[in-house]
Tab-separated table of C-alpha atoms in Angstrom:
chain	number	residue	atom	x	y	z
A	1050	UNK	CA	19.230	176.005	155.364
A	1051	UNK	CA	15.597	176.124	155.241
A	1052	UNK	CA	13.651	174.615	152.447
A	1053	UNK	CA	10.778	176.665	151.212
A	1054	UNK	CA	7.922	174.499	149.960
A	1055	UNK	CA	6.124	175.949	146.988
A	1056	UNK	CA	2.694	174.952	145.880
A	1057	UNK	CA	2.633	173.177	142.593
A	1058	UNK	CA	1.144	175.221	139.830
A	1059	UNK	CA	-1.820	173.333	138.418
A	1060	UNK	CA	-3.167	173.917	134.931
A	1061	UNK	CA	-6.884	173.440	135.663
A	1062	UNK	CA	-8.139	173.369	132.039
A	1063	UNK	CA	-5.666	170.648	131.159
A	1064	UNK	CA	-6.559	168.588	134.249
A	1065	UNK	CA	-10.261	168.788	133.491
A	1066	UNK	CA	-9.677	167.731	129.918
A	1067	UNK	CA	-7.522	164.821	131.052
A	1068	UNK	CA	-10.178	163.695	133.546
A	1069	UNK	CA	-12.877	163.787	130.883
A	1070	UNK	CA	-10.741	161.741	128.510
A	1071	UNK	CA	-10.063	159.101	131.174
A	1072	UNK	CA	-13.735	158.832	132.156
A	1073	UNK	CA	-14.812	158.674	128.544
A	1074	UNK	CA	-12.383	155.851	127.908
A	1075	UNK	CA	-13.622	153.916	130.935
A	1076	UNK	CA	-17.296	154.429	130.017
A	1077	UNK	CA	-16.634	153.487	126.422
A	1078	UNK	CA	-14.987	150.227	127.452
A	1079	UNK	CA	-17.887	149.534	129.838
A	1080	UNK	CA	-20.609	150.319	127.329
A	1081	UNK	CA	-19.025	148.243	124.590
A	1082	UNK	CA	-18.489	145.278	126.887
A	1083	UNK	CA	-20.654	142.305	125.710
A	1084	UNK	CA	-22.166	141.778	129.153
A	1085	UNK	CA	-23.158	145.458	129.354
A	1086	UNK	CA	-24.769	145.338	125.917
A	1087	UNK	CA	-26.879	142.352	126.992
A	1088	UNK	CA	-27.945	144.191	130.145
A	1089	UNK	CA	-28.966	147.255	128.114
A	1090	UNK	CA	-30.982	145.115	125.686
A	1091	UNK	CA	-32.742	143.394	128.585
A	1092	UNK	CA	-33.581	146.757	130.176
A	1093	UNK	CA	-34.966	148.020	126.873
A	1094	UNK	CA	-37.232	144.976	126.571
A	1095	UNK	CA	-38.532	145.499	130.112
A	1096	UNK	CA	-39.249	149.177	129.454
A	1097	UNK	CA	-40.974	148.350	126.158
A	1098	UNK	CA	-43.103	145.671	127.822
A	1099	UNK	CA	-44.117	148.064	130.614
A	1100	UNK	CA	-45.031	150.751	128.087
A	1101	UNK	CA	-47.050	148.276	126.014
A	1102	UNK	CA	-48.820	146.981	129.116
A	1103	UNK	CA	-49.673	150.524	130.140
A	1104	UNK	CA	-51.024	151.331	126.679
A	1105	UNK	CA	-53.032	148.102	126.621
A	1106	UNK	CA	-54.585	148.821	129.997
A	1107	UNK	CA	-55.487	152.304	128.809
A	1108	UNK	CA	-57.067	150.884	125.650
A	1109	UNK	CA	-58.999	148.238	127.573
A	1110	UNK	CA	-60.446	150.753	130.007
A	1111	UNK	CA	-63.848	151.782	128.662
A	1112	UNK	CA	-64.574	155.434	128.161
A	1113	UNK	CA	-67.690	156.954	129.784
A	1114	UNK	CA	-69.280	157.189	126.324
A	1115	UNK	CA	-68.656	153.486	125.669
A	1116	UNK	CA	-70.151	152.583	129.047
A	1117	UNK	CA	-73.245	154.673	128.327
A	1118	UNK	CA	-73.586	153.026	124.918
A	1119	UNK	CA	-73.428	149.530	126.410
A	1120	UNK	CA	-75.977	150.398	129.086
A	1121	UNK	CA	-78.253	151.798	126.375
A	1122	UNK	CA	-77.956	148.595	124.318
A	1123	UNK	CA	-78.698	146.421	127.362
A	1124	UNK	CA	-81.736	148.487	128.364
A	1125	UNK	CA	-83.186	148.575	124.853
A	1126	UNK	CA	-82.334	144.974	124.005
A	1127	UNK	CA	-80.491	146.063	120.863
A	1128	UNK	CA	-79.393	143.031	118.814
A	1129	UNK	CA	-75.620	142.721	118.514
A	1130	UNK	CA	-75.897	141.919	114.812
A	1131	UNK	CA	-77.139	145.425	114.051
A	1132	UNK	CA	-75.000	147.303	116.589
A	1133	UNK	CA	-72.515	149.532	114.763
A	1134	UNK	CA	-71.327	151.431	117.843
A	1135	UNK	CA	-74.037	154.077	117.513
A	1136	UNK	CA	-77.050	154.863	119.654
A	1137	UNK	CA	-80.256	153.473	118.186
A	1138	UNK	CA	-83.864	153.072	119.244
A	1139	UNK	CA	-85.240	149.571	118.840
A	1140	UNK	CA	-88.495	149.375	116.897
A	1141	UNK	CA	-91.371	148.597	119.278
A	1142	UNK	CA	-94.540	149.861	117.585
A	1143	UNK	CA	-97.303	149.061	120.059
A	1144	UNK	CA	-98.024	151.886	122.457
A	1145	UNK	CA	-101.594	151.135	123.523
A	1146	UNK	CA	-103.236	153.925	121.542
A	1147	UNK	CA	-106.464	152.990	119.797
A	1148	UNK	CA	-107.128	154.136	116.242
A	1149	UNK	CA	-110.859	154.365	116.867
A	1150	UNK	CA	-110.436	156.174	120.179
A	1151	UNK	CA	-108.048	158.774	118.789
A	1152	UNK	CA	-109.909	159.371	115.538
A	1153	UNK	CA	-113.444	159.274	116.835
A	1154	UNK	CA	-114.371	156.935	113.978
A	1155	UNK	CA	-116.902	154.165	114.594
A	1156	UNK	CA	-115.362	150.737	115.358
A	1157	UNK	CA	-117.210	149.118	112.444
A	1158	UNK	CA	-115.594	151.436	109.873
A	1159	UNK	CA	-114.557	149.253	106.917
A	1160	UNK	CA	-112.749	151.646	104.600
A	1161	UNK	CA	-110.613	154.566	105.703
A	1162	UNK	CA	-108.001	156.633	103.870
A	1163	UNK	CA	-104.429	157.410	104.865
A	1164	UNK	CA	-102.019	160.052	103.596
A	1165	UNK	CA	-98.492	158.615	103.544
A	1166	UNK	CA	-95.293	160.676	103.311
A	1167	UNK	CA	-91.782	159.380	102.539
A	1168	UNK	CA	-88.501	161.348	102.758
A	1169	UNK	CA	-85.966	158.909	104.217
A	1170	UNK	CA	-83.303	159.376	101.532
A	1171	UNK	CA	-83.402	161.020	98.096
A	1172	UNK	CA	-87.038	160.653	97.004
A	1173	UNK	CA	-89.862	162.908	98.180
A	1174	UNK	CA	-93.049	160.850	98.002
A	1175	UNK	CA	-96.672	161.126	99.071
A	1176	UNK	CA	-99.742	158.974	98.428
A	1177	UNK	CA	-103.330	158.516	99.544
A	1178	UNK	CA	-104.271	154.857	100.034
A	1179	UNK	CA	-107.597	153.350	101.057
A	1180	UNK	CA	-107.637	150.581	103.635
A	1181	UNK	CA	-108.703	148.023	101.005
A	1182	UNK	CA	-105.401	148.622	99.192
A	1183	UNK	CA	-106.644	151.010	96.520
A	1184	UNK	CA	-104.091	153.696	95.644
A	1185	UNK	CA	-106.227	156.813	95.229
A	1186	UNK	CA	-103.451	159.239	94.381
A	1187	UNK	CA	-99.673	159.492	94.504
A	1188	UNK	CA	-96.849	161.891	93.664
A	1189	UNK	CA	-93.068	161.512	93.649
A	1190	UNK	CA	-90.120	163.875	93.173
A	1191	UNK	CA	-86.811	162.202	92.332
A	1192	UNK	CA	-83.476	163.820	93.160
A	1193	UNK	CA	-81.336	161.695	90.838
A	1194	UNK	CA	-80.405	164.709	88.684
A	1195	UNK	CA	-79.189	166.552	91.789
A	1196	UNK	CA	-76.901	163.810	93.099
A	1197	UNK	CA	-75.652	162.408	89.761
A	1198	UNK	CA	-72.641	164.780	89.505
A	1199	UNK	CA	-71.506	163.723	92.982
A	1200	UNK	CA	-71.665	159.970	92.411
A	1201	UNK	CA	-73.949	159.400	95.400
A	1202	UNK	CA	-76.508	160.970	97.707
A	1203	UNK	CA	-75.333	164.183	99.400
A	1204	UNK	CA	-77.417	164.509	102.615
A	1205	UNK	CA	-77.374	168.306	102.712
A	1206	UNK	CA	-78.548	168.622	99.117
A	1207	UNK	CA	-81.180	165.932	99.700
A	1208	UNK	CA	-82.576	167.833	102.689
A	1209	UNK	CA	-82.816	171.070	100.704
A	1210	UNK	CA	-84.592	169.276	97.853
A	1211	UNK	CA	-87.081	167.689	100.281
A	1212	UNK	CA	-87.837	171.076	101.805
A	1213	UNK	CA	-88.376	172.580	98.359
A	1214	UNK	CA	-90.729	169.807	97.180
A	1215	UNK	CA	-92.589	168.464	100.217
A	1216	UNK	CA	-95.558	170.876	100.126
A	1217	UNK	CA	-96.086	170.479	96.384
A	1218	UNK	CA	-95.826	166.674	96.449
A	1219	UNK	CA	-98.302	166.309	99.323
A	1220	UNK	CA	-100.794	168.599	97.619
A	1221	UNK	CA	-100.417	166.772	94.278
A	1222	UNK	CA	-101.119	163.411	95.945
A	1223	UNK	CA	-104.223	164.805	97.657
A	1224	UNK	CA	-105.518	166.364	94.435
A	1225	UNK	CA	-104.869	163.136	92.507
A	1226	UNK	CA	-107.094	161.406	95.083
A	1227	UNK	CA	-109.834	163.990	94.541
A	1228	UNK	CA	-109.184	165.762	97.842
A	1229	UNK	CA	-108.473	169.390	98.587
A	1230	UNK	CA	-106.502	169.105	101.836
A	1231	UNK	CA	-105.395	166.703	104.555
A	1232	UNK	CA	-108.712	167.365	106.275
A	1233	UNK	CA	-110.262	164.889	103.816
A	1234	UNK	CA	-108.151	161.879	104.887
A	1235	UNK	CA	-108.778	159.774	107.984
A	1236	UNK	CA	-105.161	159.422	109.168
A	1237	UNK	CA	-101.569	160.362	108.356
A	1238	UNK	CA	-98.477	158.139	108.249
A	1239	UNK	CA	-94.851	159.106	107.681
A	1240	UNK	CA	-91.488	157.352	107.638
A	1241	UNK	CA	-89.575	158.123	110.857
A	1242	UNK	CA	-86.612	155.745	110.388
A	1243	UNK	CA	-84.234	154.336	109.505
A	1244	UNK	CA	-82.699	156.748	107.004
A	1245	UNK	CA	-80.858	160.057	106.741
A	1246	UNK	CA	-81.898	161.945	109.851
A	1247	UNK	CA	-82.007	165.416	108.303
A	1248	UNK	CA	-84.124	164.061	105.449
A	1249	UNK	CA	-86.467	162.091	107.712
A	1250	UNK	CA	-87.120	165.211	109.739
A	1251	UNK	CA	-88.480	167.108	106.713
A	1252	UNK	CA	-91.256	164.593	106.029
A	1253	UNK	CA	-91.942	163.932	109.708
A	1254	UNK	CA	-92.302	167.633	110.482
A	1255	UNK	CA	-94.784	168.074	107.640
A	1256	UNK	CA	-96.849	165.027	108.640
A	1257	UNK	CA	-96.943	165.933	112.328
A	1258	UNK	CA	-98.018	169.483	111.535
A	1259	UNK	CA	-100.904	168.189	109.401
A	1260	UNK	CA	-101.945	165.637	112.036
A	1261	UNK	CA	-102.048	168.304	114.748
A	1262	UNK	CA	-103.743	170.911	112.552
A	1263	UNK	CA	-106.534	168.601	111.370
A	1264	UNK	CA	-106.647	166.375	114.483
A	1265	UNK	CA	-105.898	163.162	112.596
A	1266	UNK	CA	-104.477	159.882	113.947
A	1267	UNK	CA	-100.724	159.770	113.358
A	1268	UNK	CA	-98.482	156.755	112.621
A	1269	UNK	CA	-94.675	156.837	112.609
A	1270	UNK	CA	-93.729	154.240	109.995
A	1271	UNK	CA	-90.693	151.947	110.102
A	1272	UNK	CA	-89.125	152.196	106.642
A	1273	UNK	CA	-88.039	148.554	106.402
A	1274	UNK	CA	-91.336	147.232	107.724
A	1275	UNK	CA	-93.083	149.383	105.113
A	1276	UNK	CA	-91.034	147.691	102.371
A	1277	UNK	CA	-91.968	144.270	103.758
A	1278	UNK	CA	-95.664	145.088	104.099
A	1279	UNK	CA	-95.840	146.151	100.448
A	1280	UNK	CA	-95.954	142.418	99.677
A	1281	UNK	CA	-99.305	142.348	101.539
A	1282	UNK	CA	-100.851	145.182	99.518
A	1283	UNK	CA	-103.732	143.744	97.413
A	1284	UNK	CA	-103.114	145.175	93.944
A	1285	UNK	CA	-106.606	144.343	92.701
A	1286	UNK	CA	-109.868	142.996	94.091
A	1287	UNK	CA	-109.141	139.484	92.816
A	1288	UNK	CA	-105.638	139.194	94.271
A	1289	UNK	CA	-105.029	137.057	97.324
A	1290	UNK	CA	-103.315	138.717	100.293
A	1291	UNK	CA	-100.103	137.366	101.790
A	1292	UNK	CA	-100.820	136.011	105.275
A	1293	UNK	CA	-98.582	135.852	108.334
A	1294	UNK	CA	-96.248	134.153	109.071
A	1295	UNK	CA	-93.869	134.386	106.125
A	1296	UNK	CA	-90.188	134.764	105.258
A	1297	UNK	CA	-89.058	138.134	103.887
A	1298	UNK	CA	-85.946	138.787	101.817
A	1299	UNK	CA	-85.261	142.520	102.021
A	1300	UNK	CA	-82.668	143.778	99.527
A	1301	UNK	CA	-82.102	147.502	99.137
A	1302	UNK	CA	-79.432	150.158	98.880
A	1303	UNK	CA	-78.739	150.098	102.606
A	1304	UNK	CA	-79.979	146.716	103.837
A	1305	UNK	CA	-79.802	143.024	103.048
A	1306	UNK	CA	-81.790	140.928	105.527
A	1307	UNK	CA	-83.717	137.709	105.964
A	1308	UNK	CA	-86.626	138.089	108.395
A	1309	UNK	CA	-89.294	135.835	109.842
A	1310	UNK	CA	-92.466	137.936	109.888
A	1311	UNK	CA	-95.169	136.768	112.283
A	1312	UNK	CA	-97.249	139.948	112.587
A	1313	UNK	CA	-97.320	143.726	112.409
A	1314	UNK	CA	-94.311	144.954	114.367
A	1315	UNK	CA	-93.161	141.373	114.896
A	1316	UNK	CA	-90.206	140.906	112.546
A	1317	UNK	CA	-87.344	138.641	113.650
A	1318	UNK	CA	-83.975	139.058	111.942
A	1319	UNK	CA	-82.587	135.696	110.805
A	1320	UNK	CA	-79.604	137.083	108.922
A	1321	UNK	CA	-78.143	140.443	107.952
A	1322	UNK	CA	-75.148	141.911	106.207
A	1323	UNK	CA	-71.719	142.131	107.821
A	1324	UNK	CA	-70.673	145.127	105.767
A	1325	UNK	CA	-72.147	146.291	102.457
A	1326	UNK	CA	-75.640	145.658	101.160
A	1327	UNK	CA	-76.457	144.264	97.725
A	1328	UNK	CA	-77.675	147.663	96.519
A	1329	UNK	CA	-74.471	149.340	97.657
A	1330	UNK	CA	-72.411	146.716	95.811
A	1331	UNK	CA	-74.342	147.517	92.627
A	1332	UNK	CA	-73.694	151.244	93.132
A	1333	UNK	CA	-69.952	150.784	93.693
A	1334	UNK	CA	-69.639	148.517	90.649
A	1335	UNK	CA	-71.443	151.091	88.513
A	1336	UNK	CA	-69.065	153.837	89.657
A	1337	UNK	CA	-66.048	151.612	89.059
A	1338	UNK	CA	-67.126	151.065	85.451
A	1339	UNK	CA	-67.881	154.735	84.901
A	1340	UNK	CA	-71.643	154.246	84.561
A	1341	UNK	CA	-74.152	157.001	85.430
A	1342	UNK	CA	-75.531	156.391	88.924
A	1343	UNK	CA	-77.984	159.271	89.226
A	1344	UNK	CA	-80.946	156.899	89.313
A	1345	UNK	CA	-79.048	154.240	91.278
A	1346	UNK	CA	-76.350	151.820	90.189
A	1347	UNK	CA	-78.628	148.775	90.120
A	1348	UNK	CA	-80.616	149.537	86.951
A	1349	UNK	CA	-77.571	150.570	84.879
A	1350	UNK	CA	-75.519	147.523	85.915
A	1351	UNK	CA	-78.499	145.270	85.185
A	1352	UNK	CA	-78.923	146.750	81.696
A	1353	UNK	CA	-75.206	146.456	80.936
A	1354	UNK	CA	-75.077	142.874	82.261
A	1355	UNK	CA	-77.643	141.770	79.670
A	1356	UNK	CA	-74.990	142.304	76.994
A	1357	UNK	CA	-72.243	140.399	78.816
A	1358	UNK	CA	-71.232	136.799	79.478
A	1359	UNK	CA	-71.181	135.911	83.204
A	1360	UNK	CA	-68.808	132.972	82.633
A	1361	UNK	CA	-65.881	134.925	81.143
A	1362	UNK	CA	-64.645	136.471	84.397
A	1363	UNK	CA	-64.390	134.129	87.413
A	1364	UNK	CA	-65.390	135.706	90.729
A	1365	UNK	CA	-65.643	134.091	94.164
A	1366	UNK	CA	-68.988	133.721	95.926
A	1367	UNK	CA	-68.733	135.361	99.393
A	1368	UNK	CA	-68.766	133.501	102.739
A	1369	UNK	CA	-68.395	129.973	101.391
A	1370	UNK	CA	-66.824	128.809	104.662
A	1371	UNK	CA	-69.755	130.068	106.767
A	1372	UNK	CA	-72.985	128.096	107.063
A	1373	UNK	CA	-75.159	130.839	108.558
A	1374	UNK	CA	-77.716	133.225	107.033
A	1375	UNK	CA	-75.611	136.397	106.926
A	1376	UNK	CA	-74.461	138.329	103.864
A	1377	UNK	CA	-71.243	140.103	102.892
A	1378	UNK	CA	-70.437	142.060	99.741
A	1379	UNK	CA	-67.243	143.955	100.591
A	1380	UNK	CA	-65.066	141.043	99.431
A	1381	UNK	CA	-66.933	140.748	96.140
A	1382	UNK	CA	-66.566	144.496	95.572
A	1383	UNK	CA	-62.806	144.264	96.136
A	1384	UNK	CA	-62.597	141.231	93.849
A	1385	UNK	CA	-64.392	143.091	91.054
A	1386	UNK	CA	-62.108	146.092	91.487
A	1387	UNK	CA	-58.934	143.973	91.300
A	1388	UNK	CA	-60.144	142.186	88.170
A	1389	UNK	CA	-61.205	145.447	86.508
A	1390	UNK	CA	-57.894	147.154	87.299
A	1391	UNK	CA	-55.944	144.145	85.998
A	1392	UNK	CA	-57.925	144.160	82.756
A	1393	UNK	CA	-57.390	147.909	82.407
A	1394	UNK	CA	-53.637	147.395	82.754
A	1395	UNK	CA	-53.666	144.571	80.206
A	1396	UNK	CA	-55.693	146.655	77.757
A	1397	UNK	CA	-53.397	149.651	78.203
A	1398	UNK	CA	-56.072	152.022	79.526
A	1399	UNK	CA	-55.836	154.269	82.549
A	1400	UNK	CA	-58.907	153.214	84.576
A	1401	UNK	CA	-61.610	150.493	84.451
A	1402	UNK	CA	-64.028	153.169	83.240
A	1403	UNK	CA	-61.954	153.372	80.029
A	1404	UNK	CA	-62.360	149.675	79.200
A	1405	UNK	CA	-64.266	148.651	76.095
A	1406	UNK	CA	-68.035	148.274	76.299
A	1407	UNK	CA	-67.869	144.494	75.841
A	1408	UNK	CA	-65.364	143.993	78.675
A	1409	UNK	CA	-67.402	146.186	81.023
A	1410	UNK	CA	-70.513	144.206	80.088
A	1411	UNK	CA	-68.730	140.950	80.989
A	1412	UNK	CA	-67.625	142.417	84.333
A	1413	UNK	CA	-71.179	143.559	85.093
A	1414	UNK	CA	-72.643	140.178	84.118
A	1415	UNK	CA	-70.124	138.250	86.234
A	1416	UNK	CA	-70.668	140.517	89.231
A	1417	UNK	CA	-74.453	140.230	89.030
A	1418	UNK	CA	-74.346	136.445	88.617
A	1419	UNK	CA	-72.176	135.930	91.721
A	1420	UNK	CA	-73.992	138.567	93.802
A	1421	UNK	CA	-77.354	136.897	93.206
A	1422	UNK	CA	-75.849	133.432	93.708
A	1423	UNK	CA	-74.808	134.578	97.200
A	1424	UNK	CA	-78.422	135.625	97.868
A	1425	UNK	CA	-79.728	132.288	96.582
A	1426	UNK	CA	-77.440	130.287	98.869
A	1427	UNK	CA	-78.467	132.199	102.001
A	1428	UNK	CA	-82.134	132.204	101.050
A	1429	UNK	CA	-82.178	128.457	100.353
A	1430	UNK	CA	-80.707	127.816	103.802
A	1431	UNK	CA	-83.371	130.004	105.455
A	1432	UNK	CA	-86.138	128.268	103.508
A	1433	UNK	CA	-84.972	124.848	104.670
A	1434	UNK	CA	-84.838	126.094	108.279
A	1435	UNK	CA	-88.387	127.489	108.239
A	1436	UNK	CA	-89.795	124.514	106.330
A	1437	UNK	CA	-88.604	122.117	109.011
A	1438	UNK	CA	-89.188	124.168	112.163
A	1439	UNK	CA	-92.068	126.540	111.354
A	1440	UNK	CA	-93.833	124.968	108.359
A	1441	UNK	CA	-93.567	128.333	106.574
A	1442	UNK	CA	-93.687	128.250	102.770
A	1443	UNK	CA	-94.358	131.865	101.778
A	1444	UNK	CA	-91.651	134.310	100.702
A	1445	UNK	CA	-91.849	138.085	100.241
A	1446	UNK	CA	-89.128	139.592	98.038
A	1447	UNK	CA	-89.044	143.320	98.820
A	1448	UNK	CA	-86.829	146.401	98.734
A	1449	UNK	CA	-85.421	148.531	95.952
A	1450	UNK	CA	-83.207	145.779	94.516
A	1451	UNK	CA	-86.287	143.521	94.245
A	1452	UNK	CA	-87.063	145.482	91.059
A	1453	UNK	CA	-84.093	143.699	89.421
A	1454	UNK	CA	-85.560	141.312	86.839
A	1455	UNK	CA	-82.688	138.813	87.019
A	1456	UNK	CA	-83.052	138.555	90.798
A	1457	UNK	CA	-86.828	138.135	90.497
A	1458	UNK	CA	-86.460	135.387	87.882
A	1459	UNK	CA	-83.886	133.403	89.848
A	1460	UNK	CA	-85.828	133.668	93.117
A	1461	UNK	CA	-88.968	132.545	91.271
A	1462	UNK	CA	-87.075	129.477	90.061
A	1463	UNK	CA	-85.871	128.681	93.573
A	1464	UNK	CA	-89.410	128.967	94.959
A	1465	UNK	CA	-90.788	126.672	92.249
A	1466	UNK	CA	-88.211	124.004	93.074
A	1467	UNK	CA	-89.077	124.109	96.775
A	1468	UNK	CA	-92.859	124.564	96.292
A	1469	UNK	CA	-92.948	127.975	97.958
A	1470	UNK	CA	-95.384	130.813	97.263
A	1471	UNK	CA	-93.605	133.997	96.152
A	1472	UNK	CA	-94.925	137.528	96.653
A	1473	UNK	CA	-93.197	140.467	94.944
A	1474	UNK	CA	-94.547	144.014	94.621
A	1475	UNK	CA	-94.601	145.548	91.128
A	1476	UNK	CA	-91.185	147.067	90.287
A	1477	UNK	CA	-92.380	150.664	90.707
A	1478	UNK	CA	-93.561	149.860	94.260
A	1479	UNK	CA	-90.287	148.190	95.270
A	1480	UNK	CA	-88.464	151.516	95.473
A	1481	UNK	CA	-89.138	154.320	97.967
A	1482	UNK	CA	-92.487	156.098	97.530
A	1483	UNK	CA	-95.391	157.442	99.573
A	1484	UNK	CA	-97.616	154.408	99.016
A	1485	UNK	CA	-95.450	152.242	101.259
A	1486	UNK	CA	-95.783	154.698	104.159
A	1487	UNK	CA	-99.552	154.953	103.704
A	1488	UNK	CA	-100.055	151.178	103.501
A	1489	UNK	CA	-97.824	150.511	106.520
A	1490	UNK	CA	-99.924	153.015	108.467
A	1491	UNK	CA	-103.090	151.165	107.373
A	1492	UNK	CA	-101.630	147.902	108.675
A	1493	UNK	CA	-100.640	149.503	111.987
A	1494	UNK	CA	-104.073	151.023	112.531
A	1495	UNK	CA	-105.804	147.719	111.858
A	1496	UNK	CA	-104.124	146.392	114.989
A	1497	UNK	CA	-104.969	149.615	116.847
A	1498	UNK	CA	-101.456	151.013	117.025
A	1499	UNK	CA	-100.772	154.719	116.471
A	1500	UNK	CA	-98.273	157.290	117.741
A	1501	UNK	CA	-98.228	160.678	119.414
A	1502	UNK	CA	-97.748	163.426	116.771
A	1503	UNK	CA	-96.338	165.847	119.357
A	1504	UNK	CA	-93.184	163.730	119.839
A	1505	UNK	CA	-90.704	164.978	117.204
A	1506	UNK	CA	-88.394	161.949	117.145
A	1507	UNK	CA	-86.863	160.436	114.007
A	1508	UNK	CA	-84.348	157.590	113.981
A	1509	UNK	CA	-81.356	157.303	111.674
A	1510	UNK	CA	-80.891	153.784	113.060
A	1511	UNK	CA	-84.056	151.859	113.848
A	1512	UNK	CA	-83.387	148.098	114.218
A	1513	UNK	CA	-86.112	145.529	114.714
A	1514	UNK	CA	-86.693	144.348	118.270
A	1515	UNK	CA	-86.048	140.624	117.793
A	1516	UNK	CA	-83.065	138.562	116.721
A	1517	UNK	CA	-83.126	134.801	116.223
């Protein structure tokens, strides 16, 4: 009897399902095993470390733009203290041009006149100044009413306002000096930096066009040097002129610097600001308290501070752990904001701008007291340094914030204690105006330094060449 072997009938779907269940059970036991979990964790750490190392190496590799920037800084000798990661041209004023040679004027000329133009930010200014320091005529157009609704300077609006006013302001300054056109002046100077580039270009274009049209010597003025040199402007025939070398304290809306000044174009930065300038701190405090800042925050905070008590609100003086000559106001700004917001919460009002007038006056007074105390500390240290090493005992207090009467009074007291001579321009000449550009051009031409009017360059960043 033969046995017929029959193939077993296999249910393939059931077999596949059974296989999957068995494998899943085995994998589950393996994955949940303590040793396996440790291995997985170790692998994850290795992968994470490799990823982090890769990212770090990518971050550390310099981009072509960064390499070009560093080469530019090395070639130009740009001080690290003023490097903000942007391209800048270092201020080197002497180019070998002779004022007499370019102008055709006799070398023994004693008095010459200069038309100065200023448009670096939000003021359109022009003035005619004689080389003996006499201001023959000046004109100024403020843009405070334009920028007030925005709480600060809007570059595009500032440029449009400069373009609308530049011709009128220049002509008014010439007529105030008894002149009919730029043909009647001996030279032309204009601010070419630092400042808002689109605003600088308006004034520079106008000045260069006049210099080329009337064949006048042209001087591109450094805005900060012009502020400093205003301390050397003789305001009357009897006044004594500040002589080099001297220490300059420059405080403005965009800068806060201590400089050793040894000559025209020879300004060495001893200390600068890490972050915000004194003028900017005033502006931010004014906005915080809801004050009108159309004409700048400094004057309104100063007026409000007169009604307050600087001892009621304790604030910390910046950089107490550092013994250098640098400034910082970002921490003080944050401190003022925290205090103001805390007081607003305690008083049950929505914002610091809604606080009572007396509380806001106390905040303003405390801020101003500490802000100026920070300046005094840094200035005193610089004075001691120059007394001992350079035998310098002359100080120029310049810049827009130098118009602050409290600052002027406290610096005067410091100079009296240390037997220093103090030179401060009149308040109206501390802020931006055409006279500073004209006088700086006079000073440049006295050392036979002028510029080529056909070169259309302006410089948003324009640091001084030296750093001590």
